[in-house]
Amino acid sequence: MKLISVDDIKQGMMTAKAVTDPTGMLLLKENTELTPVWVQRLKARKITSVYIVDDGTSSDQALSQEQLNARLAEIDKKVDRMFSDCLNNPVMASLAESARNQLKLKIKI
Amino acid sequence: MDQPLSQQERIKKVVSHIIGLPTLPVMLANINRLMMNPRTSAKEVAQLISSDPTITSKILRVVNSSFYGFPSRITTITHAIVILGFNTIKSIILSSSIFDAFKGGTNEQRFNREEFWKHSIACGTAAKVVAKHAGLSALEEFFIAGLLHDVGKIIIDQHFHNEFMRILDIVDQKDCLMYKAEEEVLGVTHAELGAWLFEKWNLSKNFVESTSKHHNPVLATENPKYTAVIHLADIVVRSIQIGYPGDHKIPVINENAWKHLNFTPDMFPKLLSETDVEVEKALIFMDFAK
């Protein structure tokens, strides 16, 4: 499994993890072929990177809903702690949101 | 009442207690000397590097990794110099030397060296990404500047270990940035100490200033945009939590630095995801830390 930029997706690549948008809505299931149409849609949804199946490695064991929720809550807690003093700064608030999304993208679904 | 000490006096007072600080590695000094002569050929530099088998094997490992991503295998230093250029090879030697000079660890659970180096490598990676989006060139140099920016923390751990423990206590108690605790305990910061060493080593002014001012980029006078890159790279990497810099807070992006880069907040998703992708390749440098 490998994290790659959406710009680097090539014909025939498969998702190794489900792709969700920042609100958690499922866009693509795991083991889906990333066709050019899907790449367009991902870009339209501002998804910048995806996990693809790397040579010789299958997708990882999926997490249970409970484990997933715990991971998501952990991310929120860390980001909240890190940015607690600076969320009134609009640039920092924007960075906090982007960081939250990027960190959530990396956990297994 | 005593006059407050100037920055230079504060640093001088602290560094006068340092005994046995690493010296500029001989290999780097020799290469610098060779490269000052415009008539030096790739072959001469290659001969010098090849005389050290450890450095040679490190360079070949890095240049053949996915970090550089060349399709065919590079098997000799001369070939590496021709393809990557003197400066890149010098950067690899510099980073390898820094890891060598500061390797080893501490039993201190609160400051895991491996996680620290991961933060440093990630910061180098983010610096390349930020510099690229800011339209800058010589991206390799930004990688090294990012990699080096926090070396002062290791100087404190190695040479002022008791104070370092107190700094970690304060970071725990106040949940503050490390440099704030350093100011309280030592009167100088890791940024100032790192820059002091690099100045002693005659590293470039950009390295010295970006290290010294990465928490206070508004004070950069030599090359404010360069320092702004390292300042933002550190913040980007902290936000996506790659490695551990020694505290859990994030510095606020300095308004002036932000203006120098001419960025907008809608660039964050791209900056963060590109850093995440690139960092996996750059982790080859973790080999140097072992």
PDB file of C-alpha atoms in Angstrom, chain B residues 62-279:
ATOM      1  CA  VAL B  62      20.815   7.723  -1.128  1.00  0.00           C
ATOM      2  CA  VAL B  63      21.309   8.557  -4.813  1.00  0.00           C
ATOM      3  CA  ASN B  64      19.867   5.171  -5.776  1.00  0.00           C
ATOM      4  CA  SER B  65      16.822   5.531  -3.513  1.00  0.00           C
ATOM      5  CA  SER B  66      13.364   6.604  -4.643  1.00  0.00           C
ATOM      6  CA  PHE B  67      14.153  10.044  -3.135  1.00  0.00           C
ATOM      7  CA  TYR B  68      16.041  10.865  -6.332  1.00  0.00           C
ATOM      8  CA  GLY B  69      14.245   8.286  -8.426  1.00  0.00           C
ATOM      9  CA  PHE B  70      16.735   7.708 -11.260  1.00  0.00           C
ATOM     10  CA  PRO B  71      15.704   4.915 -13.597  1.00  0.00           C
ATOM     11  CA  SER B  72      19.154   3.339 -13.869  1.00  0.00           C
ATOM     12  CA  ARG B  73      21.550   2.397 -11.106  1.00  0.00           C
ATOM     13  CA  ILE B  74      24.339   4.830 -10.190  1.00  0.00           C
ATOM     14  CA  THR B  75      27.399   2.813  -9.207  1.00  0.00           C
ATOM     15  CA  THR B  76      30.261   5.305  -8.900  1.00  0.00           C
ATOM     16  CA  ILE B  77      30.742   8.638  -7.159  1.00  0.00           C
ATOM     17  CA  THR B  78      31.905  10.228 -10.427  1.00  0.00           C
ATOM     18  CA  HIS B  79      28.633   9.177 -12.045  1.00  0.00           C
ATOM     19  CA  ALA B  80      26.679  10.546  -9.043  1.00  0.00           C
ATOM     20  CA  ILE B  81      28.478  13.907  -9.292  1.00  0.00           C
ATOM     21  CA  VAL B  82      27.877  14.171 -13.031  1.00  0.00           C
ATOM     22  CA  ILE B  83      24.169  13.406 -12.647  1.00  0.00           C
ATOM     23  CA  LEU B  84      23.347  15.239  -9.407  1.00  0.00           C
ATOM     24  CA  GLY B  85      25.962  17.987  -9.357  1.00  0.00           C
ATOM     25  CA  PHE B  86      28.550  18.999  -6.739  1.00  0.00           C
ATOM     26  CA  ASN B  87      26.064  20.806  -4.533  1.00  0.00           C
ATOM     27  CA  THR B  88      23.728  17.879  -4.073  1.00  0.00           C
ATOM     28  CA  ILE B  89      26.595  15.565  -3.218  1.00  0.00           C
ATOM     29  CA  LYS B  90      27.896  18.149  -0.769  1.00  0.00           C
ATOM     30  CA  SER B  91      24.415  18.367   0.790  1.00  0.00           C
ATOM     31  CA  ILE B  92      24.308  14.602   1.245  1.00  0.00           C
ATOM     32  CA  ILE B  93      27.722  14.647   2.915  1.00  0.00           C
ATOM     33  CA  LEU B  94      26.658  17.546   5.124  1.00  0.00           C
ATOM     34  CA  SER B  95      23.501  15.799   6.292  1.00  0.00           C
ATOM     35  CA  SER B  96      25.335  12.548   6.859  1.00  0.00           C
ATOM     36  CA  SER B  97      27.970  14.441   8.893  1.00  0.00           C
ATOM     37  CA  ILE B  98      25.311  16.132  11.011  1.00  0.00           C
ATOM     38  CA  PHE B  99      23.690  12.805  11.803  1.00  0.00           C
ATOM     39  CA  ASP B 100      27.100  11.365  12.667  1.00  0.00           C
ATOM     40  CA  ALA B 101      28.033  14.289  14.865  1.00  0.00           C
ATOM     41  CA  PHE B 102      24.799  14.123  16.832  1.00  0.00           C
ATOM     42  CA  LYS B 103      23.915  10.473  16.744  1.00  0.00           C
ATOM     43  CA  GLY B 104      23.436   8.345  19.768  1.00  0.00           C
ATOM     44  CA  GLY B 105      20.514   8.786  21.966  1.00  0.00           C
ATOM     45  CA  THR B 106      19.181   9.479  25.320  1.00  0.00           C
ATOM     46  CA  ASN B 107      17.156   7.213  27.536  1.00  0.00           C
ATOM     47  CA  GLU B 108      14.742  10.056  27.955  1.00  0.00           C
ATOM     48  CA  GLN B 109      11.344   8.761  26.844  1.00  0.00           C
ATOM     49  CA  ARG B 110      10.013  12.284  26.472  1.00  0.00           C
ATOM     50  CA  PHE B 111      12.469  13.122  23.706  1.00  0.00           C
ATOM     51  CA  ASN B 112      12.807  10.142  21.418  1.00  0.00           C
ATOM     52  CA  ARG B 113      15.708  10.771  19.033  1.00  0.00           C
ATOM     53  CA  GLU B 114      14.277   8.700  16.236  1.00  0.00           C
ATOM     54  CA  GLU B 115      11.052  10.691  16.303  1.00  0.00           C
ATOM     55  CA  PHE B 116      13.093  13.885  16.484  1.00  0.00           C
ATOM     56  CA  TRP B 117      15.048  12.994  13.333  1.00  0.00           C
ATOM     57  CA  LYS B 118      11.830  12.024  11.617  1.00  0.00           C
ATOM     58  CA  HIS B 119      10.472  15.503  12.378  1.00  0.00           C
ATOM     59  CA  SER B 120      13.697  17.004  10.978  1.00  0.00           C
ATOM     60  CA  ILE B 121      13.599  14.945   7.770  1.00  0.00           C
ATOM     61  CA  ALA B 122       9.920  15.761   7.332  1.00  0.00           C
ATOM     62  CA  CYS B 123      10.699  19.446   7.827  1.00  0.00           C
ATOM     63  CA  GLY B 124      13.342  19.191   5.093  1.00  0.00           C
ATOM     64  CA  THR B 125      10.777  17.583   2.829  1.00  0.00           C
ATOM     65  CA  ALA B 126       8.163  20.234   3.621  1.00  0.00           C
ATOM     66  CA  ALA B 127      10.762  22.953   3.004  1.00  0.00           C
ATOM     67  CA  LYS B 128      11.281  21.592  -0.513  1.00  0.00           C
ATOM     68  CA  VAL B 129       7.520  21.533  -1.107  1.00  0.00           C
ATOM     69  CA  VAL B 130       7.003  25.054   0.275  1.00  0.00           C
ATOM     70  CA  ALA B 131       9.979  26.440  -1.676  1.00  0.00           C
ATOM     71  CA  LYS B 132       8.703  24.861  -4.890  1.00  0.00           C
ATOM     72  CA  HIS B 133       5.277  26.489  -4.465  1.00  0.00           C
ATOM     73  CA  ALA B 134       6.957  29.792  -3.654  1.00  0.00           C
ATOM     74  CA  GLY B 135       8.677  29.606  -7.050  1.00  0.00           C
ATOM     75  CA  LEU B 136      12.167  29.179  -5.573  1.00  0.00           C
ATOM     76  CA  SER B 137      14.964  27.065  -7.014  1.00  0.00           C
ATOM     77  CA  ALA B 138      17.839  25.058  -5.464  1.00  0.00           C
ATOM     78  CA  LEU B 139      15.247  22.953  -3.621  1.00  0.00           C
ATOM     79  CA  GLU B 140      17.936  20.560  -2.386  1.00  0.00           C
ATOM     80  CA  GLU B 141      19.389  23.285  -0.225  1.00  0.00           C
ATOM     81  CA  PHE B 142      15.999  23.882   1.407  1.00  0.00           C
ATOM     82  CA  PHE B 143      15.812  20.193   2.252  1.00  0.00           C
ATOM     83  CA  ILE B 144      19.088  20.444   4.154  1.00  0.00           C
ATOM     84  CA  ALA B 145      18.100  23.706   5.864  1.00  0.00           C
ATOM     85  CA  GLY B 146      14.890  22.045   7.072  1.00  0.00           C
ATOM     86  CA  LEU B 147      16.771  18.974   8.166  1.00  0.00           C
ATOM     87  CA  LEU B 148      19.157  21.083  10.255  1.00  0.00           C
ATOM     88  CA  HIS B 149      16.818  23.664  11.752  1.00  0.00           C
ATOM     89  CA  ASP B 150      16.383  21.980  15.172  1.00  0.00           C
ATOM     90  CA  VAL B 151      19.908  20.592  15.740  1.00  0.00           C
ATOM     91  CA  GLY B 152      20.242  23.039  18.665  1.00  0.00           C
ATOM     92  CA  LYS B 153      17.849  20.795  20.631  1.00  0.00           C
ATOM     93  CA  ILE B 154      20.414  18.002  20.489  1.00  0.00           C
ATOM     94  CA  ILE B 155      23.181  20.406  21.526  1.00  0.00           C
ATOM     95  CA  ILE B 156      21.124  21.253  24.622  1.00  0.00           C
ATOM     96  CA  ASP B 157      20.403  17.590  25.373  1.00  0.00           C
ATOM     97  CA  GLN B 158      24.073  16.608  24.993  1.00  0.00           C
ATOM     98  CA  HIS B 159      25.757  19.549  26.667  1.00  0.00           C
ATOM     99  CA  PHE B 160      23.171  20.805  29.163  1.00  0.00           C
ATOM    100  CA  HIS B 161      21.381  17.607  30.030  1.00  0.00           C
ATOM    101  CA  ASN B 162      20.055  18.708  33.439  1.00  0.00           C
ATOM    102  CA  GLU B 163      18.700  21.913  31.962  1.00  0.00           C
ATOM    103  CA  PHE B 164      17.228  19.884  29.120  1.00  0.00           C
ATOM    104  CA  MET B 165      15.288  17.786  31.637  1.00  0.00           C
ATOM    105  CA  ARG B 166      13.965  20.972  33.219  1.00  0.00           C
ATOM    106  CA  ILE B 167      12.962  22.255  29.786  1.00  0.00           C
ATOM    107  CA  LEU B 168      10.996  19.052  29.154  1.00  0.00           C
ATOM    108  CA  ASP B 169       9.344  19.431  32.582  1.00  0.00           C
ATOM    109  CA  ILE B 170       8.218  22.955  31.712  1.00  0.00           C
ATOM    110  CA  VAL B 171       6.941  21.820  28.308  1.00  0.00           C
ATOM    111  CA  ASP B 172       4.874  19.160  30.127  1.00  0.00           C
ATOM    112  CA  GLN B 173       3.577  21.495  32.790  1.00  0.00           C
ATOM    113  CA  LYS B 174       2.762  24.489  30.632  1.00  0.00           C
ATOM    114  CA  ASP B 175       2.047  22.674  27.365  1.00  0.00           C
ATOM    115  CA  CYS B 176       4.161  25.309  25.618  1.00  0.00           C
ATOM    116  CA  LEU B 177       6.573  25.352  22.695  1.00  0.00           C
ATOM    117  CA  MET B 178      10.043  24.095  23.541  1.00  0.00           C
ATOM    118  CA  TYR B 179      11.835  27.350  22.749  1.00  0.00           C
ATOM    119  CA  LYS B 180       9.738  29.212  25.324  1.00  0.00           C
ATOM    120  CA  ALA B 181      10.906  26.768  28.006  1.00  0.00           C
ATOM    121  CA  GLU B 182      14.506  27.065  26.768  1.00  0.00           C
ATOM    122  CA  GLU B 183      14.385  30.856  27.131  1.00  0.00           C
ATOM    123  CA  GLU B 184      13.170  30.386  30.691  1.00  0.00           C
ATOM    124  CA  VAL B 185      15.799  27.809  31.692  1.00  0.00           C
ATOM    125  CA  LEU B 186      18.883  28.667  29.598  1.00  0.00           C
ATOM    126  CA  GLY B 187      18.248  32.181  28.368  1.00  0.00           C
ATOM    127  CA  VAL B 188      18.970  31.045  24.814  1.00  0.00           C
ATOM    128  CA  THR B 189      17.024  28.862  22.390  1.00  0.00           C
ATOM    129  CA  HIS B 190      17.858  25.804  20.298  1.00  0.00           C
ATOM    130  CA  ALA B 191      17.497  28.066  17.253  1.00  0.00           C
ATOM    131  CA  GLU B 192      20.254  30.387  18.466  1.00  0.00           C
ATOM    132  CA  LEU B 193      22.548  27.527  19.507  1.00  0.00           C
ATOM    133  CA  GLY B 194      22.132  25.669  16.200  1.00  0.00           C
ATOM    134  CA  ALA B 195      22.878  28.845  14.248  1.00  0.00           C
ATOM    135  CA  TRP B 196      25.912  29.515  16.429  1.00  0.00           C
ATOM    136  CA  LEU B 197      27.357  26.091  15.548  1.00  0.00           C
ATOM    137  CA  PHE B 198      26.643  26.508  11.832  1.00  0.00           C
ATOM    138  CA  GLU B 199      28.361  29.879  11.875  1.00  0.00           C
ATOM    139  CA  LYS B 200      31.397  28.253  13.505  1.00  0.00           C
ATOM    140  CA  TRP B 201      31.309  25.630  10.782  1.00  0.00           C
ATOM    141  CA  ASN B 202      31.188  28.333   8.110  1.00  0.00           C
ATOM    142  CA  LEU B 203      27.936  27.036   6.637  1.00  0.00           C
ATOM    143  CA  SER B 204      26.031  29.343   4.303  1.00  0.00           C
ATOM    144  CA  LYS B 205      24.412  32.531   5.635  1.00  0.00           C
ATOM    145  CA  ASN B 206      21.025  31.165   4.565  1.00  0.00           C
ATOM    146  CA  PHE B 207      21.477  28.081   6.785  1.00  0.00           C
ATOM    147  CA  VAL B 208      22.618  30.187   9.719  1.00  0.00           C
ATOM    148  CA  GLU B 209      19.818  32.734   9.467  1.00  0.00           C
ATOM    149  CA  SER B 210      16.982  30.308   8.726  1.00  0.00           C
ATOM    150  CA  THR B 211      18.036  28.166  11.708  1.00  0.00           C
ATOM    151  CA  SER B 212      18.438  31.138  14.007  1.00  0.00           C
ATOM    152  CA  LYS B 213      15.145  32.835  13.058  1.00  0.00           C
ATOM    153  CA  HIS B 214      12.809  29.958  12.249  1.00  0.00           C
ATOM    154  CA  HIS B 215      10.640  30.857  15.252  1.00  0.00           C
ATOM    155  CA  ASN B 216      10.998  34.568  14.644  1.00  0.00           C
ATOM    156  CA  PRO B 217      11.200  35.066  10.879  1.00  0.00           C
ATOM    157  CA  VAL B 218      10.368  38.752  11.136  1.00  0.00           C
ATOM    158  CA  LEU B 219      13.954  39.298  12.357  1.00  0.00           C
ATOM    159  CA  ALA B 220      15.520  37.772   9.237  1.00  0.00           C
ATOM    160  CA  THR B 221      17.413  40.416   7.296  1.00  0.00           C
ATOM    161  CA  GLU B 222      19.761  38.429   5.053  1.00  0.00           C
ATOM    162  CA  ASN B 223      17.117  36.436   3.153  1.00  0.00           C
ATOM    163  CA  PRO B 224      13.644  36.754   4.727  1.00  0.00           C
ATOM    164  CA  LYS B 225      11.937  34.577   2.115  1.00  0.00           C
ATOM    165  CA  TYR B 226      14.368  31.732   2.776  1.00  0.00           C
ATOM    166  CA  THR B 227      13.707  31.878   6.520  1.00  0.00           C
ATOM    167  CA  ALA B 228       9.953  32.107   5.808  1.00  0.00           C
ATOM    168  CA  VAL B 229      10.185  28.763   3.979  1.00  0.00           C
ATOM    169  CA  ILE B 230      11.771  27.000   6.984  1.00  0.00           C
ATOM    170  CA  HIS B 231       9.359  28.717   9.397  1.00  0.00           C
ATOM    171  CA  LEU B 232       6.332  27.484   7.427  1.00  0.00           C
ATOM    172  CA  ALA B 233       7.825  24.032   6.755  1.00  0.00           C
ATOM    173  CA  ASP B 234       8.201  23.437  10.509  1.00  0.00           C
ATOM    174  CA  ILE B 235       4.558  24.427  11.043  1.00  0.00           C
ATOM    175  CA  VAL B 236       3.287  22.281   8.146  1.00  0.00           C
ATOM    176  CA  VAL B 237       5.059  19.199   9.509  1.00  0.00           C
ATOM    177  CA  ARG B 238       3.841  19.784  13.045  1.00  0.00           C
ATOM    178  CA  SER B 239       0.265  20.097  11.768  1.00  0.00           C
ATOM    179  CA  ILE B 240       0.328  16.632  10.179  1.00  0.00           C
ATOM    180  CA  GLN B 241       2.313  15.218  13.101  1.00  0.00           C
ATOM    181  CA  ILE B 242       5.219  13.512  11.377  1.00  0.00           C
ATOM    182  CA  GLY B 243       7.842  12.693  14.008  1.00  0.00           C
ATOM    183  CA  TYR B 244       8.074  14.603  17.260  1.00  0.00           C
ATOM    184  CA  PRO B 245       9.736  18.014  17.732  1.00  0.00           C
ATOM    185  CA  GLY B 246       9.666  17.899  21.547  1.00  0.00           C
ATOM    186  CA  ASP B 247       6.346  19.611  22.255  1.00  0.00           C
ATOM    187  CA  HIS B 248       2.679  19.387  21.272  1.00  0.00           C
ATOM    188  CA  LYS B 249       1.940  22.951  20.249  1.00  0.00           C
ATOM    189  CA  ILE B 250       2.082  24.682  16.887  1.00  0.00           C
ATOM    190  CA  PRO B 251       3.722  28.074  16.357  1.00  0.00           C
ATOM    191  CA  VAL B 252       1.520  30.710  14.705  1.00  0.00           C
ATOM    192  CA  ILE B 253       2.432  31.513  11.109  1.00  0.00           C
ATOM    193  CA  ASN B 254       4.120  34.875  11.116  1.00  0.00           C
ATOM    194  CA  GLU B 255       2.241  37.440   9.053  1.00  0.00           C
ATOM    195  CA  ASN B 256       5.377  38.841   7.430  1.00  0.00           C
ATOM    196  CA  ALA B 257       6.668  35.382   6.498  1.00  0.00           C
ATOM    197  CA  TRP B 258       3.265  34.561   5.022  1.00  0.00           C
ATOM    198  CA  LYS B 259       3.434  37.725   2.903  1.00  0.00           C
ATOM    199  CA  HIS B 260       6.946  36.901   1.707  1.00  0.00           C
ATOM    200  CA  LEU B 261       5.718  33.558   0.417  1.00  0.00           C
ATOM    201  CA  ASN B 262       2.582  35.073  -1.104  1.00  0.00           C
ATOM    202  CA  PHE B 263       0.539  31.986  -0.184  1.00  0.00           C
ATOM    203  CA  THR B 264      -3.203  31.651   0.444  1.00  0.00           C
ATOM    204  CA  PRO B 265      -4.911  29.245   2.884  1.00  0.00           C
ATOM    205  CA  ASP B 266      -6.475  27.259   0.028  1.00  0.00           C
ATOM    206  CA  MET B 267      -2.955  25.985  -0.728  1.00  0.00           C
ATOM    207  CA  PHE B 268      -2.778  24.058   2.557  1.00  0.00           C
ATOM    208  CA  PRO B 269      -4.374  20.791   1.350  1.00  0.00           C
ATOM    209  CA  LYS B 270      -1.832  20.568  -1.467  1.00  0.00           C
ATOM    210  CA  LEU B 271       1.131  21.482   0.766  1.00  0.00           C
ATOM    211  CA  LEU B 272       0.130  18.913   3.389  1.00  0.00           C
ATOM    212  CA  SER B 273      -0.594  16.072   1.007  1.00  0.00           C
ATOM    213  CA  GLU B 274       2.556  16.634  -1.075  1.00  0.00           C
ATOM    214  CA  THR B 275       4.649  16.659   2.096  1.00  0.00           C
ATOM    215  CA  ASP B 276       3.006  13.435   3.267  1.00  0.00           C
ATOM    216  CA  VAL B 277       3.724  11.715  -0.043  1.00  0.00           C
ATOM    217  CA  GLU B 278       7.321  12.969  -0.389  1.00  0.00           C
ATOM    218  CA  VAL B 279       8.316  12.247   3.184  1.00  0.00           C
TER     219      VAL B 279
END
